Amino acid sequence: MNRRTFSKAVMVGVGSALIGRAGEAEPEIETVKGRIPARALGLALAHEHVLVDFVGADRVSPERYDRDEVIAFARPHLEQARAQGVRAVFECTPAYLARDPRVLVRLSEETGLHFVTNTGLYGARTNRFLPPYAFTESARQLADRWIREAREGIEDTGVRPGFIKSGVDADATLSPVHRKLVEAAALTHAETGLTIAVHTGRGPGLEQLEVLAAHGVAPQAWVWVHAQGAADPDLLAAARRGAWVSFDGLNPSSLPRHLHLCELFKKEGLLDHVLISHDAGWYDPEKPGGGTFRPFDLLFTAFLPMLRTAGFGETEIAHLLVTNPARAFTIRTRLA
């Protein structure tokens, strides 16, 4: 990336979109090391992973991996991303899939990157990663757990989440337990201002907006995660209502789909609602040595050149990678 050109674009995009109005508190992002001004976030990857354990909620535990080994495994890839210009990573591993704030704090200290972690519960993959209490507690009780993490920190770490992460299956409609997760997220947002990011893919995205609306939460508070898997008309409808759409599956085979979506949203005047990322990484305790880490570089080596060839200017690219993530995850209550 042409750093000089990009820097000018950043100044234009961030300067106009992320500075609070006179008399208002400056917009902030909650990182694992505390709150920072949204304008200080920098180029951000909106959906990545450092550590994920798919063993299931009944077996997941920090005892299944060595933190020093995870950090040594991930750090070179994060340093490579930083060399490309990345300044912030939204680490989207939820609770009961090996969310580990301690690892992220150390990586932040060792790489200089901002990391943002999450609260919430992940119901996708047929509820395998939900703890037993998720089925018996009410949406209010679940929300109270997440609100407590937002206010007091995760477990005994003192690290506060910067967004709510949930997940639903790709069925045509929400199951009762997945509807409850969305309701709990709405209740949590209303009291904390944390953005709701839901693994949805081709699943019921527009239905989630209806659930949020029933609880008085605006579409601007919600991110359609893995949106590249959904139908174009549904994504456009969500964005026109104010929702964020996250095209976060960059890999060699998906590049044409991501390019198509960016061109479509540019044509429709909706780039202000788009997030871009890889869903890459990560250390997997089930695999020898952590498995194979997929780096966070395809955005820079392949996708940005494709965008430029398609006529995207540096200001538009800065908007996608700097302004939009900061606006999407700024802590503020967005009510209908």
CSV table of C-alpha atoms in Angstrom, one decimal:
chain,number,residue,atom,x,y,z
A,1,MET,CA,0.0,0.0,0.0
A,2,ASN,CA,1.2,3.5,-0.8
A,3,ARG,CA,1.7,4.7,2.8
A,4,ARG,CA,1.7,8.5,1.9
A,5,THR,CA,-1.5,8.2,-0.1
A,6,PHE,CA,-3.2,6.1,2.5
A,7,SER,CA,-2.2,8.5,5.3
A,8,LYS,CA,-3.9,11.3,3.5
A,9,ALA,CA,-7.0,9.2,3.0
A,10,VAL,CA,-7.0,8.3,6.7
A,11,MET,CA,-6.9,11.9,7.7
A,12,VAL,CA,-9.9,12.7,5.5
A,13,GLY,CA,-12.0,9.7,6.5
A,14,VAL,CA,-11.2,9.4,10.2
A,15,GLY,CA,-11.0,13.1,10.8
A,16,SER,CA,-14.5,13.7,9.5
A,17,ALA,CA,-16.2,10.6,10.9
A,18,LEU,CA,-14.7,9.8,14.3
A,19,ILE,CA,-14.3,13.1,16.1
A,20,GLY,CA,-17.2,13.8,18.5
A,21,ARG,CA,-19.4,16.7,18.1
A,22,ALA,CA,-18.9,19.8,20.3
A,23,GLY,CA,-20.0,19.1,23.8
A,24,GLU,CA,-20.2,15.3,23.3
A,25,ALA,CA,-17.8,12.7,24.8
A,26,GLU,CA,-15.2,11.6,22.3
A,27,PRO,CA,-16.1,8.1,20.8
A,28,GLU,CA,-14.1,5.3,22.4
A,29,ILE,CA,-13.2,1.6,21.8
A,30,GLU,CA,-12.7,-0.9,24.6
A,31,THR,CA,-9.4,-2.8,24.1
A,32,VAL,CA,-7.9,-5.5,26.3
A,33,LYS,CA,-5.7,-2.8,27.8
A,34,GLY,CA,-8.5,-0.3,28.3
A,35,ARG,CA,-10.4,2.3,26.4
A,36,ILE,CA,-8.8,4.3,23.6
A,37,PRO,CA,-10.2,7.1,21.4
A,38,ALA,CA,-11.9,5.6,18.3
A,39,ARG,CA,-9.8,7.9,16.1
A,40,ALA,CA,-6.7,6.1,17.6
A,41,LEU,CA,-7.8,2.6,16.5
A,42,GLY,CA,-6.1,2.8,13.1
A,43,LEU,CA,-6.3,0.2,10.4
A,44,ALA,CA,-8.4,-2.6,11.9
A,45,LEU,CA,-9.1,-6.2,11.0
A,46,ALA,CA,-12.7,-6.7,12.1
A,47,HIS,CA,-12.8,-10.5,12.4
A,48,GLU,CA,-9.8,-12.6,13.2
A,49,HIS,CA,-8.7,-15.3,15.7
A,50,VAL,CA,-5.6,-16.0,17.7
A,51,LEU,CA,-6.7,-19.1,19.5
A,52,VAL,CA,-9.8,-21.4,18.9
A,53,ASP,CA,-10.6,-24.8,20.5
A,54,PHE,CA,-13.5,-26.7,18.9
A,55,VAL,CA,-13.5,-29.4,21.5
A,56,GLY,CA,-16.9,-28.3,22.9
A,57,ALA,CA,-18.2,-26.4,25.9
A,58,ASP,CA,-18.0,-29.5,28.1
A,59,ARG,CA,-14.2,-29.9,27.7
A,60,VAL,CA,-12.8,-26.5,26.7
A,61,SER,CA,-10.2,-25.3,29.3
A,62,PRO,CA,-7.0,-23.2,29.5
A,63,GLU,CA,-5.3,-26.4,30.6
A,64,ARG,CA,-5.5,-27.8,27.1
A,65,TYR,CA,-2.8,-25.4,25.8
A,66,ASP,CA,0.3,-23.5,26.9
A,67,ARG,CA,-0.1,-19.8,26.8
A,68,ASP,CA,3.6,-19.2,26.0
A,69,GLU,CA,3.3,-21.6,23.1
A,70,VAL,CA,0.2,-19.9,21.7
A,71,ILE,CA,1.9,-16.5,21.9
A,72,ALA,CA,5.1,-17.7,20.2
A,73,PHE,CA,2.9,-19.4,17.5
A,74,ALA,CA,0.8,-16.3,16.7
A,75,ARG,CA,3.2,-13.4,17.3
A,76,PRO,CA,5.1,-13.6,14.0
A,77,HIS,CA,1.9,-13.5,12.0
A,78,LEU,CA,0.7,-10.5,14.0
A,79,GLU,CA,4.0,-8.7,13.6
A,80,GLN,CA,3.7,-9.4,9.8
A,81,ALA,CA,0.2,-7.8,9.9
A,82,ARG,CA,1.5,-4.8,11.8
A,83,ALA,CA,4.3,-4.3,9.2
A,84,GLN,CA,1.5,-4.2,6.6
A,85,GLY,CA,-0.1,-1.3,8.5
A,86,VAL,CA,-2.6,-3.1,10.8
A,87,ARG,CA,-3.0,-1.4,14.1
A,88,ALA,CA,-6.0,-3.3,15.7
A,89,VAL,CA,-7.4,-6.8,15.7
A,90,PHE,CA,-10.9,-7.7,16.8
A,91,GLU,CA,-10.4,-11.2,18.2
A,92,CYS,CA,-13.7,-12.9,17.7
A,93,THR,CA,-13.2,-16.2,19.7
A,94,PRO,CA,-16.1,-16.4,22.1
A,95,ALA,CA,-16.4,-17.9,25.5
A,96,TYR,CA,-16.3,-21.7,25.6
A,97,LEU,CA,-14.2,-21.7,22.4
A,98,ALA,CA,-11.0,-20.7,24.2
A,99,ARG,CA,-11.5,-16.9,24.6
A,100,ASP,CA,-8.4,-16.0,26.6
A,101,PRO,CA,-7.9,-12.3,27.5
A,102,ARG,CA,-4.5,-13.1,29.1
A,103,VAL,CA,-3.1,-14.2,25.8
A,104,LEU,CA,-4.4,-11.1,24.1
A,105,VAL,CA,-3.0,-8.7,26.7
A,106,ARG,CA,0.5,-10.2,26.3
A,107,LEU,CA,0.3,-10.1,22.5
A,108,SER,CA,-0.8,-6.5,22.7
A,109,GLU,CA,2.2,-5.7,24.8
A,110,GLU,CA,4.7,-7.7,22.6
A,111,THR,CA,3.4,-6.5,19.2
A,112,GLY,CA,2.0,-3.0,19.9
A,113,LEU,CA,-1.3,-4.0,18.4
A,114,HIS,CA,-4.7,-3.1,19.9
A,115,PHE,CA,-6.8,-6.2,20.6
A,116,VAL,CA,-10.5,-6.2,21.3
A,117,THR,CA,-12.2,-9.2,22.9
A,118,ASN,CA,-15.8,-10.0,23.5
A,119,THR,CA,-18.6,-11.2,25.7
A,120,GLY,CA,-21.6,-13.3,24.8
A,121,LEU,CA,-22.3,-16.9,23.8
A,122,TYR,CA,-22.0,-18.7,20.5
A,123,GLY,CA,-24.9,-20.9,19.5
A,124,ALA,CA,-23.8,-21.9,15.9
A,125,ARG,CA,-22.8,-25.4,15.0
A,126,THR,CA,-25.9,-26.8,16.7
A,127,ASN,CA,-25.2,-25.4,20.2
A,128,ARG,CA,-22.1,-27.5,20.8
A,129,PHE,CA,-20.3,-24.5,22.3
A,130,LEU,CA,-23.1,-23.5,24.7
A,131,PRO,CA,-22.8,-24.2,28.4
A,132,PRO,CA,-25.7,-25.9,30.2
A,133,TYR,CA,-26.9,-22.6,31.7
A,134,ALA,CA,-27.6,-21.2,28.3
A,135,PHE,CA,-30.5,-23.5,27.9
A,136,THR,CA,-32.1,-22.9,31.3
A,137,GLU,CA,-31.5,-19.2,32.0
A,138,SER,CA,-33.7,-16.4,30.6
A,139,ALA,CA,-32.4,-13.8,28.2
A,140,ARG,CA,-32.4,-11.4,31.1
A,141,GLN,CA,-30.2,-13.7,33.2
A,142,LEU,CA,-27.8,-14.2,30.3
A,143,ALA,CA,-27.6,-10.5,29.7
A,144,ASP,CA,-26.8,-9.9,33.3
A,145,ARG,CA,-23.8,-12.2,33.0
A,146,TRP,CA,-22.6,-10.3,29.9
A,147,ILE,CA,-23.2,-6.9,31.5
A,148,ARG,CA,-21.2,-7.9,34.5
A,149,GLU,CA,-18.3,-8.8,32.3
A,150,ALA,CA,-18.6,-5.5,30.5
A,151,ARG,CA,-18.5,-3.6,33.8
A,152,GLU,CA,-16.2,-5.7,36.0
A,153,GLY,CA,-14.1,-7.6,33.5
A,154,ILE,CA,-13.8,-11.2,32.3
A,155,GLU,CA,-13.4,-13.7,35.1
A,156,ASP,CA,-10.5,-12.3,37.3
A,157,THR,CA,-8.5,-10.7,34.5
A,158,GLY,CA,-9.9,-7.1,34.8
A,159,VAL,CA,-10.1,-7.2,30.9
A,160,ARG,CA,-13.4,-5.8,29.7
A,161,PRO,CA,-15.0,-6.9,26.4
A,162,GLY,CA,-15.3,-4.4,23.5
A,163,PHE,CA,-18.3,-6.1,21.8
A,164,ILE,CA,-20.8,-8.8,22.1
A,165,LYS,CA,-20.1,-12.0,20.1
A,166,SER,CA,-22.8,-14.5,19.4
A,167,GLY,CA,-23.7,-17.1,16.7
A,168,VAL,CA,-26.7,-18.7,15.2
A,169,ASP,CA,-27.2,-21.6,12.8
A,170,ALA,CA,-27.9,-21.1,9.1
A,171,ASP,CA,-31.5,-22.2,9.4
A,172,ALA,CA,-34.3,-20.2,7.8
A,173,THR,CA,-35.5,-19.0,11.2
A,174,LEU,CA,-34.0,-18.6,14.6
A,175,SER,CA,-34.4,-21.5,17.0
A,176,PRO,CA,-35.8,-20.7,20.4
A,177,VAL,CA,-32.4,-20.7,22.1
A,178,HIS,CA,-30.8,-18.7,19.3
A,179,ARG,CA,-33.6,-16.1,19.5
A,180,LYS,CA,-32.9,-15.9,23.3
A,181,LEU,CA,-29.2,-15.2,22.6
A,182,VAL,CA,-30.1,-12.4,20.3
A,183,GLU,CA,-32.6,-11.0,22.9
A,184,ALA,CA,-29.9,-11.2,25.6
A,185,ALA,CA,-27.5,-9.3,23.3
A,186,ALA,CA,-30.1,-6.6,22.8
A,187,LEU,CA,-30.6,-6.3,26.5
A,188,THR,CA,-26.8,-6.1,27.0
A,189,HIS,CA,-26.4,-3.5,24.3
A,190,ALA,CA,-29.1,-1.3,25.8
A,191,GLU,CA,-27.1,-1.2,29.1
A,192,THR,CA,-23.5,-1.2,27.9
A,193,GLY,CA,-23.5,0.3,24.4
A,194,LEU,CA,-21.4,-2.7,23.1
A,195,THR,CA,-21.9,-3.6,19.5
A,196,ILE,CA,-23.6,-6.9,18.7
A,197,ALA,CA,-21.7,-9.1,16.2
A,198,VAL,CA,-23.5,-12.4,15.3
A,199,HIS,CA,-22.1,-15.2,13.3
A,200,THR,CA,-24.9,-15.6,10.8
A,201,GLY,CA,-23.6,-16.3,7.3
A,202,ARG,CA,-26.6,-17.3,5.1
A,203,GLY,CA,-28.8,-17.6,8.2
A,204,PRO,CA,-31.6,-15.4,9.4
A,205,GLY,CA,-30.1,-12.0,9.5
A,206,LEU,CA,-33.2,-9.9,8.9
A,207,GLU,CA,-35.1,-11.8,11.5
A,208,GLN,CA,-32.4,-10.8,14.0
A,209,LEU,CA,-33.1,-7.1,13.2
A,210,GLU,CA,-36.7,-7.7,14.0
A,211,VAL,CA,-35.8,-9.2,17.4
A,212,LEU,CA,-33.5,-6.3,18.1
A,213,ALA,CA,-36.3,-3.8,17.1
A,214,ALA,CA,-38.7,-5.5,19.5
A,215,HIS,CA,-36.3,-4.7,22.3
A,216,GLY,CA,-35.7,-1.1,21.1
A,217,VAL,CA,-32.3,-1.6,19.6
A,218,ALA,CA,-31.4,0.0,16.3
A,219,PRO,CA,-29.8,-1.9,13.4
A,220,GLN,CA,-26.7,0.3,13.7
A,221,ALA,CA,-25.8,-1.8,16.8
A,222,TRP,CA,-25.6,-5.1,14.9
A,223,VAL,CA,-23.0,-6.7,12.6
A,224,TRP,CA,-23.9,-9.4,10.2
A,225,VAL,CA,-20.9,-11.7,10.6
A,226,HIS,CA,-19.8,-13.8,7.6
A,227,ALA,CA,-22.2,-11.8,5.5
A,228,GLN,CA,-20.5,-13.0,2.3
A,229,GLY,CA,-22.5,-16.2,2.6
A,230,ALA,CA,-25.9,-14.5,2.4
A,231,ALA,CA,-28.0,-13.4,-0.5
A,232,ASP,CA,-27.3,-10.0,-2.0
A,233,PRO,CA,-30.8,-8.6,-1.6
A,234,ASP,CA,-30.9,-9.5,2.1
A,235,LEU,CA,-27.5,-7.9,2.7
A,236,LEU,CA,-28.6,-4.7,0.9
A,237,ALA,CA,-31.8,-4.6,2.9
A,238,ALA,CA,-30.0,-4.9,6.2
A,239,ALA,CA,-27.5,-2.2,5.3
A,240,ARG,CA,-30.2,0.2,4.1
A,241,ARG,CA,-31.8,-0.2,7.5
A,242,GLY,CA,-28.4,0.8,9.1
A,243,ALA,CA,-26.8,-2.6,9.9
A,244,TRP,CA,-23.2,-3.4,9.4
A,245,VAL,CA,-22.3,-6.2,7.0
A,246,SER,CA,-19.0,-8.0,7.6
A,247,PHE,CA,-17.4,-9.6,4.5
A,248,ASP,CA,-14.8,-11.5,6.6
A,249,GLY,CA,-13.9,-14.7,4.8
A,250,LEU,CA,-11.0,-13.6,2.7
A,251,ASN,CA,-9.2,-16.6,1.2
A,252,PRO,CA,-8.0,-17.3,-2.3
A,253,SER,CA,-11.2,-18.9,-3.4
A,254,SER,CA,-13.5,-16.2,-2.0
A,255,LEU,CA,-11.8,-13.2,-3.5
A,256,PRO,CA,-14.2,-12.8,-6.4
A,257,ARG,CA,-17.2,-12.9,-4.1
A,258,HIS,CA,-15.7,-10.3,-1.8
A,259,LEU,CA,-14.9,-8.1,-4.8
A,260,HIS,CA,-18.4,-8.4,-6.1
A,261,LEU,CA,-19.9,-7.4,-2.8
A,262,CYS,CA,-17.7,-4.4,-2.4
A,263,GLU,CA,-18.5,-3.3,-5.9
A,264,LEU,CA,-22.2,-3.8,-5.3
A,265,PHE,CA,-22.2,-1.8,-2.1
A,266,LYS,CA,-20.2,0.9,-3.7
A,267,LYS,CA,-22.7,1.1,-6.6
A,268,GLU,CA,-25.6,1.3,-4.1
A,269,GLY,CA,-23.9,4.0,-2.0
A,270,LEU,CA,-23.6,1.6,1.0
A,271,LEU,CA,-19.8,1.3,1.6
A,272,ASP,CA,-20.4,3.1,4.9
A,273,HIS,CA,-21.8,-0.2,6.2
A,274,VAL,CA,-19.1,-2.6,5.1
A,275,LEU,CA,-16.4,-4.3,7.2
A,276,ILE,CA,-13.6,-6.4,5.6
A,277,SER,CA,-11.5,-9.2,7.3
A,278,HIS,CA,-10.1,-12.7,6.9
A,279,ASP,CA,-11.5,-14.9,9.7
A,280,ALA,CA,-8.0,-16.2,9.8
A,281,GLY,CA,-5.5,-17.6,12.3
A,282,TRP,CA,-5.3,-19.7,14.6
A,283,TYR,CA,-3.7,-21.9,17.3
A,284,ASP,CA,-5.8,-25.1,17.6
A,285,PRO,CA,-5.1,-27.2,20.8
A,286,GLU,CA,-6.5,-30.3,19.1
A,287,LYS,CA,-3.8,-30.3,16.4
A,288,PRO,CA,-0.1,-31.1,16.9
A,289,GLY,CA,1.8,-27.9,17.5
A,290,GLY,CA,-1.3,-25.9,17.2
A,291,GLY,CA,-1.9,-26.8,13.5
A,292,THR,CA,-1.3,-24.4,10.6
A,293,PHE,CA,-1.8,-20.7,11.2
A,294,ARG,CA,-3.4,-18.9,8.3
A,295,PRO,CA,-1.8,-15.4,8.1
A,296,PHE,CA,-3.6,-12.1,8.0
A,297,ASP,CA,-2.0,-11.0,4.8
A,298,LEU,CA,-4.3,-11.8,1.9
A,299,LEU,CA,-6.1,-8.5,2.3
A,300,PHE,CA,-2.8,-6.7,1.4
A,301,THR,CA,-1.2,-9.1,-1.1
A,302,ALA,CA,-4.3,-9.8,-3.2
A,303,PHE,CA,-7.6,-8.1,-2.2
A,304,LEU,CA,-6.5,-4.4,-2.1
A,305,PRO,CA,-4.8,-4.7,-5.5
A,306,MET,CA,-8.1,-6.1,-6.8
A,307,LEU,CA,-10.0,-3.2,-5.3
A,308,ARG,CA,-7.7,-0.7,-6.8
A,309,THR,CA,-7.9,-2.3,-10.2
A,310,ALA,CA,-11.7,-2.1,-9.9
A,311,GLY,CA,-11.5,1.6,-9.3
A,312,PHE,CA,-11.5,1.9,-5.6
A,313,GLY,CA,-9.6,5.0,-4.4
A,314,GLU,CA,-7.4,5.2,-1.3
A,315,THR,CA,-10.0,7.2,0.5
A,316,GLU,CA,-12.6,4.5,0.0
A,317,ILE,CA,-10.1,1.8,1.1
A,318,ALA,CA,-9.3,3.8,4.2
A,319,HIS,CA,-13.0,4.1,4.9
A,320,LEU,CA,-13.4,0.3,4.7
A,321,LEU,CA,-10.4,-0.5,6.9
A,322,VAL,CA,-10.1,2.5,9.3
A,323,THR,CA,-13.3,4.5,9.6
A,324,ASN,CA,-15.9,1.8,9.4
A,325,PRO,CA,-14.4,-0.5,12.1
A,326,ALA,CA,-14.0,2.4,14.5
A,327,ARG,CA,-17.6,3.6,13.9
A,328,ALA,CA,-19.0,0.1,14.0
A,329,PHE,CA,-17.4,-0.8,17.4
A,330,THR,CA,-17.5,2.6,19.1
A,331,ILE,CA,-19.2,2.1,22.5
A,332,ARG,CA,-22.5,3.9,22.3
A,333,THR,CA,-26.1,3.0,22.8
A,334,ARG,CA,-28.0,2.9,19.6
A,335,LEU,CA,-31.7,2.6,20.2
A,336,ALA,CA,-34.5,2.4,17.7
